Amino acid sequence: MLRHFKFFIFASIFGLSLPASAAGIINLGTGDARSLSFKSVVGTVFISNPDIADYQVIDNNRLVVFGREIGTTTLIVFSEDSQELTRKKIVVNHALTNIEQVLSIRYPNIDISVLNLGEQVVLSGFVPTQKEKNDIYSMVGELLNKDFTETRVEWKTSDDESIDINFMARKTYKGLVNNLEVSVTKQVNVKLTIAEVNSSLINELGIEWGTILSDGFGGNGQFFRGISGFSGGATNVATFISAINDDSVGQILSEPNVSVISGETASFLVGGEIPISYRVDDGYRIQYKEFGIGLDLAAEVLRDDKIKLAIQPQVSSVDSQFGNTLLDIPSFKVRRARTTLELGDGQSFILGGLLSTEDEEALSKIPFIGDVPILGALFRKTSTTRRKTELVIVATVSLVEPIASSNIKIPSIQRTSALSRFFGIKKSVTPEVSEWQQQILSTGGFKK
């Protein structure tokens, strides 16, 4: 009943109420036939394009129309006294029987309906994942040999260059309507930790980062050589760096947590934008250049809850050393990684090897005496320090579901007295406070 109701709404959107479409349009597949009966005796039959559809009179009150080629034509039937008995538009599409058989073999556990509606072919039914919805749509479009336009997802790698995310490309077929519905929309959460670690620590501990396996599938991040007292899982790297508590050795730059619907993209930037002016024919224009910690990601849930993930993290900063001071144009230090891999629910991976080298020069001297020409050189000392750091990116992907606001607990402050703390008496939350918390959650954290 629900499917018929949705089909009725869909037909209404296309401007075809069901009675009107049944009375004015005959949908045929190539080679299909339809019988028409009349109360009056059939006299003359006119068809505008016999190459698309033709007819044959069976007896005085019946005739059969059949499709020849794909296209549209008009059928008019007159009685013996030249009265118009019917006027119908005949739409001949591909025969859908073979397509339905192919779909039933390829997807035996999915109930898919393929219907001709005017000049459109409509897919309807329920599918488990977004990927299967896209795959079925593409398969039917190719089998029908429909013209299509392709929409691609591009990530900018520089001002003039970009890269396509192939598995996110989508085709839109002309005359094919995708009315398939995903039973449960899958959402992917990516928990990212971006850390900068001094290379001296990595060399002293003998750490090598596990990145991507040779077959293109992502594995759990791991240390190839063990560390005493430390478990080398990918999710423990952030804890290990935080435990050092020394920014000169290692520090956590960012720990974003991003969720995205399967088949969609997401991005974020923690940083800023610098205005850069450049000259054009009619004057100057301003272009804003982003810097900071950024992330682009695209995710698609496959069968068996496998997750295909494309990820592009980037860490950039303004480099005043190599900027053009004359034209006031800054330069940027950029470290960027980009990969596409397949993971299971809850698996992690580590990307390492993004090295950076900085040389720092320091001058120490005795005041006043060190500034004396020639003689002051004896009281000055210069030193050069080379600092090598490695950018480490840890990512964990998981399938998540939204939760009700009633299941979210927010922190709150409860004032207690010294007496209650001494005897360990817990103060209960008043109904007014609990109601206020629920109102905050139900409105997304805002309260009038």
Tab-separated table of C-alpha atoms in Angstrom:
chain	number	residue	atom	x	y	z
A	1	MET	CA	0.000	0.000	0.000
A	2	LEU	CA	2.878	2.342	0.866
A	3	ARG	CA	4.594	1.755	-2.472
A	4	HIS	CA	1.401	2.481	-4.422
A	5	PHE	CA	0.916	5.667	-2.430
A	6	LYS	CA	4.466	6.850	-3.215
A	7	PHE	CA	3.995	6.002	-6.854
A	8	PHE	CA	0.823	8.114	-6.908
A	9	ILE	CA	2.725	11.080	-5.436
A	10	PHE	CA	5.533	10.626	-7.967
A	11	ALA	CA	3.093	10.594	-10.868
A	12	SER	CA	1.414	13.716	-9.557
A	13	ILE	CA	4.746	15.538	-9.379
A	14	PHE	CA	5.317	14.818	-13.044
A	15	GLY	CA	1.949	16.317	-13.841
A	16	LEU	CA	0.339	12.968	-14.616
A	17	SER	CA	-2.569	12.029	-12.453
A	18	LEU	CA	-3.216	8.327	-12.662
A	19	PRO	CA	-6.600	8.511	-14.420
A	20	ALA	CA	-5.272	10.931	-17.026
A	21	SER	CA	-2.168	8.869	-17.759
A	22	ALA	CA	-4.216	5.684	-18.037
A	23	ALA	CA	-6.686	7.326	-20.417
A	24	GLY	CA	-4.285	9.335	-22.621
A	25	ILE	CA	-1.011	7.401	-22.793
A	26	ILE	CA	-0.134	3.845	-23.788
A	27	ASN	CA	3.283	2.706	-22.555
A	28	LEU	CA	4.793	-0.108	-24.602
A	29	GLY	CA	8.120	-1.831	-24.762
A	30	THR	CA	9.683	-2.703	-28.073
A	31	GLY	CA	7.846	-5.815	-29.257
A	32	ASP	CA	5.038	-5.437	-26.679
A	33	ALA	CA	1.356	-5.319	-27.707
A	34	ARG	CA	-1.830	-3.935	-26.188
A	35	SER	CA	-5.459	-4.768	-27.047
A	36	LEU	CA	-8.065	-1.976	-27.317
A	37	SER	CA	-11.829	-2.633	-27.304
A	38	PHE	CA	-14.658	-0.298	-28.364
A	39	LYS	CA	-18.444	-0.378	-28.098
A	40	SER	CA	-18.832	1.038	-31.609
A	41	VAL	CA	-17.630	-0.533	-34.832
A	42	VAL	CA	-14.102	0.519	-35.750
A	43	GLY	CA	-14.007	2.382	-39.060
A	44	THR	CA	-10.680	4.186	-39.655
A	45	VAL	CA	-7.443	3.989	-37.676
A	46	PHE	CA	-4.787	6.688	-37.964
A	47	ILE	CA	-1.277	6.418	-36.510
A	48	SER	CA	1.152	9.293	-36.989
A	49	ASN	CA	4.396	7.289	-37.183
A	50	PRO	CA	4.009	3.595	-38.121
A	51	ASP	CA	7.778	3.070	-37.694
A	52	ILE	CA	7.467	3.572	-33.951
A	53	ALA	CA	4.163	1.744	-33.358
A	54	ASP	CA	1.653	0.019	-35.595
A	55	TYR	CA	-1.755	-1.619	-35.272
A	56	GLN	CA	-3.845	-4.502	-36.570
A	57	VAL	CA	-7.643	-4.721	-36.528
A	58	ILE	CA	-8.831	-7.992	-34.962
A	59	ASP	CA	-12.592	-7.661	-35.508
A	60	ASN	CA	-15.228	-4.933	-35.712
A	61	ASN	CA	-14.727	-3.774	-32.119
A	62	ARG	CA	-11.106	-4.621	-31.319
A	63	LEU	CA	-7.639	-3.736	-32.508
A	64	VAL	CA	-4.118	-4.413	-31.255
A	65	VAL	CA	-1.289	-1.855	-31.137
A	66	PHE	CA	2.340	-2.959	-30.837
A	67	GLY	CA	5.665	-1.207	-30.433
A	68	ARG	CA	8.341	-1.262	-33.096
A	69	GLU	CA	11.035	1.274	-32.178
A	70	ILE	CA	11.723	3.623	-29.283
A	71	GLY	CA	9.880	6.880	-29.659
A	72	THR	CA	6.492	8.608	-29.443
A	73	THR	CA	3.527	8.528	-31.795
A	74	THR	CA	-0.212	9.281	-31.772
A	75	LEU	CA	-3.100	6.863	-32.340
A	76	ILE	CA	-6.594	8.079	-33.361
A	77	VAL	CA	-9.493	5.648	-33.890
A	78	PHE	CA	-12.695	6.658	-35.744
A	79	SER	CA	-16.050	4.866	-36.019
A	80	GLU	CA	-17.819	4.053	-39.281
A	81	ASP	CA	-19.671	7.371	-39.130
A	82	SER	CA	-16.362	9.263	-38.648
A	83	GLN	CA	-16.836	9.862	-34.915
A	84	GLU	CA	-13.626	9.906	-32.903
A	85	LEU	CA	-13.626	6.927	-30.556
A	86	THR	CA	-10.243	7.495	-28.870
A	87	ARG	CA	-7.052	9.496	-29.136
A	88	LYS	CA	-3.963	8.155	-27.386
A	89	LYS	CA	-0.288	8.965	-27.198
A	90	ILE	CA	1.839	5.853	-27.594
A	91	VAL	CA	5.238	5.891	-25.884
A	92	VAL	CA	7.547	3.049	-26.891
A	93	ASN	CA	10.476	2.412	-24.540
A	94	HIS	CA	12.923	-0.400	-24.051
A	95	ALA	CA	11.382	-3.696	-23.031
A	96	LEU	CA	12.007	-3.928	-19.302
A	97	THR	CA	11.563	-7.680	-18.856
A	98	ASN	CA	15.203	-8.475	-19.589
A	99	ILE	CA	16.374	-5.701	-17.275
A	100	GLU	CA	14.221	-6.995	-14.434
A	101	GLN	CA	15.675	-10.470	-14.953
A	102	VAL	CA	19.236	-9.121	-14.826
A	103	LEU	CA	18.477	-7.208	-11.615
A	104	SER	CA	16.870	-10.244	-9.970
A	105	ILE	CA	19.992	-12.318	-10.741
A	106	ARG	CA	22.447	-9.639	-9.643
A	107	TYR	CA	20.467	-8.592	-6.542
A	108	PRO	CA	18.329	-11.608	-5.552
A	109	ASN	CA	17.494	-10.277	-2.079
A	110	ILE	CA	16.305	-6.833	-3.192
A	111	ASP	CA	12.813	-6.154	-4.550
A	112	ILE	CA	13.318	-3.656	-7.384
A	113	SER	CA	10.532	-2.332	-9.582
A	114	VAL	CA	11.254	-0.923	-13.058
A	115	LEU	CA	8.333	0.927	-14.669
A	116	ASN	CA	7.696	2.992	-17.762
A	117	LEU	CA	5.994	6.275	-16.892
A	118	GLY	CA	5.445	8.309	-20.025
A	119	GLU	CA	8.852	8.918	-21.521
A	120	GLN	CA	10.553	8.224	-18.181
A	121	VAL	CA	11.776	4.950	-16.715
A	122	VAL	CA	11.282	4.853	-12.957
A	123	LEU	CA	13.222	2.728	-10.462
A	124	SER	CA	11.569	2.100	-7.108
A	125	GLY	CA	12.170	-0.134	-4.116
A	126	PHE	CA	14.356	-0.350	-1.025
A	127	VAL	CA	18.091	-1.095	-0.992
A	128	PRO	CA	20.453	-1.727	1.950
A	129	THR	CA	23.195	0.823	1.116
A	130	GLN	CA	23.797	3.986	-0.869
A	131	LYS	CA	26.380	2.186	-3.004
A	132	GLU	CA	23.851	-0.415	-4.169
A	133	LYS	CA	21.415	2.380	-4.990
A	134	ASN	CA	24.031	4.052	-7.191
A	135	ASP	CA	25.167	0.764	-8.757
A	136	ILE	CA	21.618	-0.305	-9.689
A	137	TYR	CA	20.900	3.111	-11.186
A	138	SER	CA	24.106	3.011	-13.254
A	139	MET	CA	23.466	-0.571	-14.401
A	140	VAL	CA	19.945	0.190	-15.628
A	141	GLY	CA	21.130	3.386	-17.323
A	142	GLU	CA	23.814	1.496	-19.226
A	143	LEU	CA	21.471	-1.352	-20.181
A	144	LEU	CA	18.969	1.180	-21.544
A	145	ASN	CA	21.787	2.979	-23.358
A	146	LYS	CA	20.675	6.312	-21.928
A	147	ASP	CA	22.628	9.533	-22.376
A	148	PHE	CA	24.178	10.789	-19.157
A	149	THR	CA	26.026	13.663	-17.547
A	150	GLU	CA	28.725	12.959	-14.981
A	151	THR	CA	29.312	14.898	-11.775
A	152	ARG	CA	32.740	14.533	-10.227
A	153	VAL	CA	34.136	15.487	-6.830
A	154	GLU	CA	37.357	17.477	-7.078
A	155	TRP	CA	39.829	18.413	-4.374
A	156	LYS	CA	42.131	21.350	-4.940
A	157	THR	CA	45.799	20.555	-4.475
A	158	SER	CA	46.921	24.059	-5.435
A	159	ASP	CA	45.490	27.204	-6.980
A	160	ASP	CA	45.708	25.716	-10.493
A	161	GLU	CA	45.506	21.965	-9.931
A	162	SER	CA	42.881	19.567	-8.597
A	163	ILE	CA	42.367	15.828	-8.311
A	164	ASP	CA	39.254	13.749	-8.918
A	165	ILE	CA	37.864	11.337	-6.325
A	166	ASN	CA	36.925	8.543	-8.712
A	167	PHE	CA	34.671	6.481	-6.460
A	168	MET	CA	32.565	9.589	-5.704
A	169	ALA	CA	31.720	10.232	-9.380
A	170	ARG	CA	27.961	10.158	-10.066
A	171	LYS	CA	26.126	9.765	-13.373
A	172	THR	CA	22.722	11.273	-14.121
A	173	TYR	CA	20.940	9.448	-16.932
A	174	LYS	CA	18.455	11.274	-19.114
A	175	GLY	CA	14.966	9.799	-18.834
A	176	LEU	CA	15.847	7.537	-15.892
A	177	VAL	CA	14.446	8.447	-12.481
A	178	ASN	CA	16.119	6.934	-9.415
A	179	ASN	CA	13.323	6.528	-6.860
A	180	LEU	CA	15.174	3.841	-4.890
A	181	GLU	CA	15.303	4.392	-1.150
A	182	VAL	CA	18.030	3.343	1.270
A	183	SER	CA	16.553	1.355	4.137
A	184	VAL	CA	19.013	2.693	6.730
A	185	THR	CA	21.274	5.616	5.871
A	186	LYS	CA	24.804	4.801	6.985
A	187	GLN	CA	26.952	7.472	8.624
A	188	VAL	CA	30.722	7.348	8.939
A	189	ASN	CA	32.664	8.970	11.761
A	190	VAL	CA	36.341	9.770	11.268
A	191	LYS	CA	38.340	10.517	14.392
A	192	LEU	CA	41.600	12.157	13.407
A	193	THR	CA	44.701	12.950	15.433
A	194	ILE	CA	47.327	15.172	13.835
A	195	ALA	CA	50.582	15.278	15.782
A	196	GLU	CA	54.028	16.721	15.186
A	197	VAL	CA	56.841	14.593	16.580
A	198	ASN	CA	60.539	15.371	16.754
A	199	SER	CA	62.479	13.037	14.481
A	200	SER	CA	65.123	12.564	17.162
A	201	LEU	CA	62.540	10.839	19.372
A	202	ILE	CA	61.470	8.580	16.500
A	203	ASN	CA	65.067	7.646	15.725
A	204	GLU	CA	65.962	7.006	19.368
A	205	LEU	CA	62.962	4.750	19.916
A	206	GLY	CA	63.326	3.056	16.532
A	207	ILE	CA	59.758	3.653	15.378
A	208	GLU	CA	58.512	2.941	11.865
A	209	TRP	CA	54.939	3.790	11.028
A	210	GLY	CA	52.660	1.225	9.407
A	211	THR	CA	50.836	3.071	6.634
A	212	ILE	CA	49.095	1.202	3.814
A	213	LEU	CA	49.357	-2.448	2.807
A	214	SER	CA	50.579	-3.334	-0.672
A	215	ASP	CA	47.158	-4.566	-1.811
A	216	GLY	CA	45.590	-1.123	-1.272
A	217	PHE	CA	43.621	-2.054	1.843
A	218	GLY	CA	44.203	-0.162	5.065
A	219	GLY	CA	45.490	-2.102	8.057
A	220	ASN	CA	45.742	-1.230	11.725
A	221	GLY	CA	48.517	1.279	12.334
A	222	GLN	CA	51.348	-0.398	14.195
A	223	PHE	CA	54.939	-0.097	15.270
A	224	PHE	CA	57.206	-2.567	13.494
A	225	ARG	CA	59.689	-2.534	16.355
A	226	GLY	CA	58.379	-2.766	19.873
A	227	ILE	CA	58.683	-0.059	22.520
A	228	SER	CA	59.172	-1.078	26.089
A	229	GLY	CA	56.020	-0.589	28.132
A	230	PHE	CA	54.016	0.734	25.189
A	231	SER	CA	51.337	-0.963	23.117
A	232	GLY	CA	51.782	0.081	19.497
A	233	GLY	CA	48.175	0.449	18.393
A	234	ALA	CA	47.206	3.416	16.260
A	235	THR	CA	44.677	4.708	18.781
A	236	ASN	CA	47.378	4.836	21.495
A	237	VAL	CA	49.699	7.177	19.620
A	238	ALA	CA	47.908	10.317	20.857
A	239	THR	CA	48.056	9.039	24.444
A	240	PHE	CA	51.757	8.302	24.076
A	241	ILE	CA	52.560	11.787	22.744
A	242	SER	CA	50.426	13.491	25.383
A	243	ALA	CA	52.154	11.494	28.125
A	244	ILE	CA	55.546	12.899	27.089
A	245	ASN	CA	54.282	16.401	28.005
A	246	ASP	CA	57.100	18.136	26.142
A	247	ASP	CA	56.258	20.353	23.148
A	248	SER	CA	59.861	20.265	21.962
A	249	VAL	CA	59.587	16.486	21.529
A	250	GLY	CA	56.006	16.074	20.347
A	251	GLN	CA	52.672	17.843	20.445
A	252	ILE	CA	49.101	17.241	19.345
A	253	LEU	CA	48.162	19.833	16.714
A	254	SER	CA	44.508	18.924	16.301
A	255	GLU	CA	42.014	16.167	17.114
A	256	PRO	CA	38.978	16.713	14.867
A	257	ASN	CA	35.992	14.388	14.915
A	258	VAL	CA	33.959	14.487	11.696
A	259	SER	CA	30.829	12.531	10.722
A	260	VAL	CA	29.525	12.255	7.167
A	261	ILE	CA	26.700	10.421	5.397
A	262	SER	CA	27.799	7.602	3.119
A	263	GLY	CA	28.369	8.920	-0.396
A	264	GLU	CA	28.972	12.518	0.717
A	265	THR	CA	32.010	14.681	1.456
A	266	ALA	CA	33.055	16.746	4.449
A	267	SER	CA	35.788	19.265	5.215
A	268	PHE	CA	36.987	21.532	7.976
A	269	LEU	CA	39.671	24.163	8.521
A	270	VAL	CA	41.218	25.375	11.758
A	271	GLY	CA	43.318	28.385	10.889
A	272	GLY	CA	42.617	31.501	8.898
A	273	GLU	CA	42.785	33.269	5.561
A	274	ILE	CA	45.359	35.783	4.368
A	275	PRO	CA	44.352	38.380	1.745
A	276	ILE	CA	46.721	38.473	-1.212
A	277	SER	CA	46.385	41.256	-3.789
A	278	TYR	CA	47.356	40.825	-7.420
A	279	ARG	CA	47.153	43.084	-10.418
A	280	VAL	CA	44.685	42.603	-13.272
A	281	ASP	CA	43.823	44.697	-16.301
A	282	ASP	CA	41.303	46.917	-14.530
A	283	GLY	CA	43.183	47.284	-11.223
A	284	TYR	CA	43.811	45.036	-8.238
A	285	ARG	CA	41.958	42.053	-6.910
A	286	ILE	CA	42.052	40.324	-3.546
A	287	GLN	CA	42.340	36.585	-3.188
A	288	TYR	CA	42.166	34.899	0.213
A	289	LYS	CA	44.615	32.080	0.855
A	290	GLU	CA	43.740	29.537	3.540
A	291	PHE	CA	46.275	28.281	6.062
A	292	GLY	CA	46.182	26.165	9.187
A	293	ILE	CA	45.043	22.594	9.779
A	294	GLY	CA	42.532	21.357	7.201
A	295	LEU	CA	40.910	18.103	6.199
A	296	ASP	CA	38.940	16.923	3.184
A	297	LEU	CA	37.320	13.514	3.285
A	298	ALA	CA	34.869	11.424	1.305
A	299	ALA	CA	33.384	8.147	2.508
A	300	GLU	CA	31.223	5.419	1.063
A	301	VAL	CA	29.928	2.345	2.888
A	302	LEU	CA	30.316	-0.870	0.897
A	303	ARG	CA	28.914	-4.327	1.508
A	304	ASP	CA	29.657	-6.047	4.817
A	305	ASP	CA	30.140	-2.613	6.419
A	306	LYS	CA	33.449	-2.029	4.676
A	307	ILE	CA	34.240	1.667	4.344
A	308	LYS	CA	36.003	3.205	1.358
A	309	LEU	CA	37.650	6.417	2.478
A	310	ALA	CA	39.445	9.185	0.625
A	311	ILE	CA	41.229	11.554	2.952
A	312	GLN	CA	43.404	14.638	2.424
A	313	PRO	CA	44.789	16.216	5.608
A	314	GLN	CA	46.927	19.322	5.345
A	315	VAL	CA	48.981	21.436	7.735
A	316	SER	CA	50.191	24.808	6.464
A	317	SER	CA	51.657	27.945	8.004
A	318	VAL	CA	52.960	31.297	6.858
A	319	ASP	CA	56.667	31.241	6.032
A	320	SER	CA	58.039	34.743	6.500
A	321	GLN	CA	61.552	33.697	5.477
A	322	PHE	CA	60.810	33.174	1.781
A	323	GLY	CA	58.006	35.698	1.254
A	324	ASN	CA	58.228	38.593	-1.167
A	325	THR	CA	58.577	41.582	1.153
A	326	LEU	CA	58.725	44.042	-1.741
A	327	LEU	CA	55.273	43.089	-3.050
A	328	ASP	CA	54.012	42.033	0.397
A	329	ILE	CA	53.293	38.484	-0.815
A	330	PRO	CA	53.734	35.767	1.822
A	331	SER	CA	54.879	32.221	1.218
A	332	PHE	CA	53.500	29.110	2.898
A	333	LYS	CA	54.937	25.940	4.318
A	334	VAL	CA	52.597	23.095	3.417
A	335	ARG	CA	52.566	19.442	4.412
A	336	ARG	CA	49.812	17.471	2.749
A	337	ALA	CA	48.917	13.791	2.471
A	338	ARG	CA	46.321	12.184	0.266
A	339	THR	CA	45.211	8.561	0.084
A	340	THR	CA	42.269	6.303	-0.703
A	341	LEU	CA	41.842	3.066	1.200
A	342	GLU	CA	39.326	0.546	2.457
A	343	LEU	CA	38.795	-0.190	6.130
A	344	GLY	CA	36.517	-2.171	8.378
A	345	ASP	CA	34.290	-0.679	11.036
A	346	GLY	CA	36.471	0.509	13.928
A	347	GLN	CA	39.829	0.041	12.178
A	348	SER	CA	42.618	2.632	12.258
A	349	PHE	CA	45.590	3.601	10.167
A	350	ILE	CA	48.640	5.849	10.486
A	351	LEU	CA	50.212	8.094	7.876
A	352	GLY	CA	53.765	9.153	8.595
A	353	GLY	CA	56.846	10.374	6.801
A	354	LEU	CA	55.827	14.029	6.280
A	355	LEU	CA	59.167	15.532	7.306
A	356	SER	CA	60.054	19.153	7.904
A	357	THR	CA	63.468	20.666	8.574
A	358	GLU	CA	64.118	24.057	10.176
A	359	ASP	CA	67.491	25.711	10.797
A	360	GLU	CA	67.678	28.142	13.712
A	361	GLU	CA	70.626	30.478	14.220
A	362	ALA	CA	71.313	31.920	17.656
A	363	LEU	CA	73.749	34.666	18.688
A	364	SER	CA	75.012	35.053	22.268
A	365	LYS	CA	77.357	37.837	23.370
A	366	ILE	CA	78.526	39.911	26.300
A	367	PRO	CA	76.649	43.211	26.291
A	368	PHE	CA	78.516	46.228	24.912
A	369	ILE	CA	81.857	44.397	24.594
A	370	GLY	CA	80.414	42.005	22.012
A	371	ASP	CA	79.475	44.950	19.797
A	372	VAL	CA	83.014	46.318	19.560
A	373	PRO	CA	84.403	45.845	15.985
A	374	ILE	CA	87.054	43.131	15.575
A	375	LEU	CA	87.679	42.732	19.310
A	376	GLY	CA	84.002	41.981	19.957
A	377	ALA	CA	84.236	38.737	17.946
A	378	LEU	CA	86.065	37.207	20.897
A	379	PHE	CA	83.029	37.852	23.080
A	380	ARG	CA	80.365	36.601	20.631
A	381	LYS	CA	79.196	33.088	19.864
A	382	THR	CA	76.932	31.866	17.058
A	383	SER	CA	75.258	28.496	16.866
A	384	THR	CA	73.039	26.749	14.320
A	385	THR	CA	70.443	24.201	15.360
A	386	ARG	CA	68.695	21.970	12.874
A	387	ARG	CA	65.269	20.749	13.992
A	388	LYS	CA	63.624	17.886	12.134
A	389	THR	CA	59.975	17.078	12.777
A	390	GLU	CA	57.635	14.491	11.345
A	391	LEU	CA	53.900	14.952	10.896
A	392	VAL	CA	51.960	11.889	12.080
A	393	ILE	CA	48.293	11.444	11.177
A	394	VAL	CA	46.195	8.829	12.950
A	395	ALA	CA	42.661	8.129	11.731
A	396	THR	CA	39.978	5.794	13.062
A	397	VAL	CA	36.777	5.181	11.083
A	398	SER	CA	33.545	3.892	12.590
A	399	LEU	CA	29.916	3.479	11.588
A	400	VAL	CA	27.711	5.591	13.839
A	401	GLU	CA	24.031	6.250	14.414
A	402	PRO	CA	22.365	9.401	15.752
A	403	ILE	CA	21.227	9.250	19.372
A	404	ALA	CA	18.308	10.907	21.075
A	405	SER	CA	18.921	14.060	23.066
A	406	SER	CA	17.563	12.318	26.173
A	407	ASN	CA	20.566	9.952	26.079
A	408	ILE	CA	23.128	12.782	26.013
A	409	LYS	CA	24.569	13.823	29.341
A	410	ILE	CA	26.075	17.275	29.650
A	411	PRO	CA	28.379	18.319	32.486
A	412	SER	CA	26.939	20.529	35.183
A	413	ILE	CA	28.231	22.214	38.327
A	414	GLN	CA	26.538	21.508	41.636
A	415	ARG	CA	27.454	23.641	44.608
A	416	THR	CA	28.079	21.634	47.776
A	417	SER	CA	28.827	22.557	51.315
A	418	ALA	CA	31.826	21.477	53.366
A	419	LEU	CA	29.543	19.384	55.566
A	420	SER	CA	28.087	17.441	52.626
A	421	ARG	CA	31.567	16.803	51.250
A	422	PHE	CA	32.803	15.621	54.663
A	423	PHE	CA	29.990	13.086	55.081
A	424	GLY	CA	29.879	12.205	51.354
A	425	ILE	CA	26.282	13.337	50.894
A	426	LYS	CA	25.380	13.649	47.193
A	427	LYS	CA	23.102	16.472	46.221
A	428	SER	CA	20.286	15.380	43.919
A	429	VAL	CA	19.532	17.267	40.728
A	430	THR	CA	16.335	19.252	40.953
A	431	PRO	CA	13.629	18.698	38.320
A	432	GLU	CA	14.051	22.314	37.204
A	433	VAL	CA	17.735	21.796	36.390
A	434	SER	CA	17.053	18.491	34.586
A	435	GLU	CA	14.301	20.102	32.509
A	436	TRP	CA	16.570	23.006	31.647
A	437	GLN	CA	19.282	20.598	30.433
A	438	GLN	CA	16.817	18.747	28.206
A	439	GLN	CA	15.635	22.015	26.669
A	440	ILE	CA	19.221	22.952	25.905
A	441	LEU	CA	19.845	19.604	24.158
A	442	SER	CA	16.582	19.612	22.196
A	443	THR	CA	17.401	22.998	20.644
A	444	GLY	CA	20.959	22.091	19.653
A	445	GLY	CA	22.620	23.856	22.582
A	446	PHE	CA	20.791	27.170	22.334
A	447	LYS	CA	18.422	28.648	24.875
A	448	LYS	CA	16.341	31.792	24.526
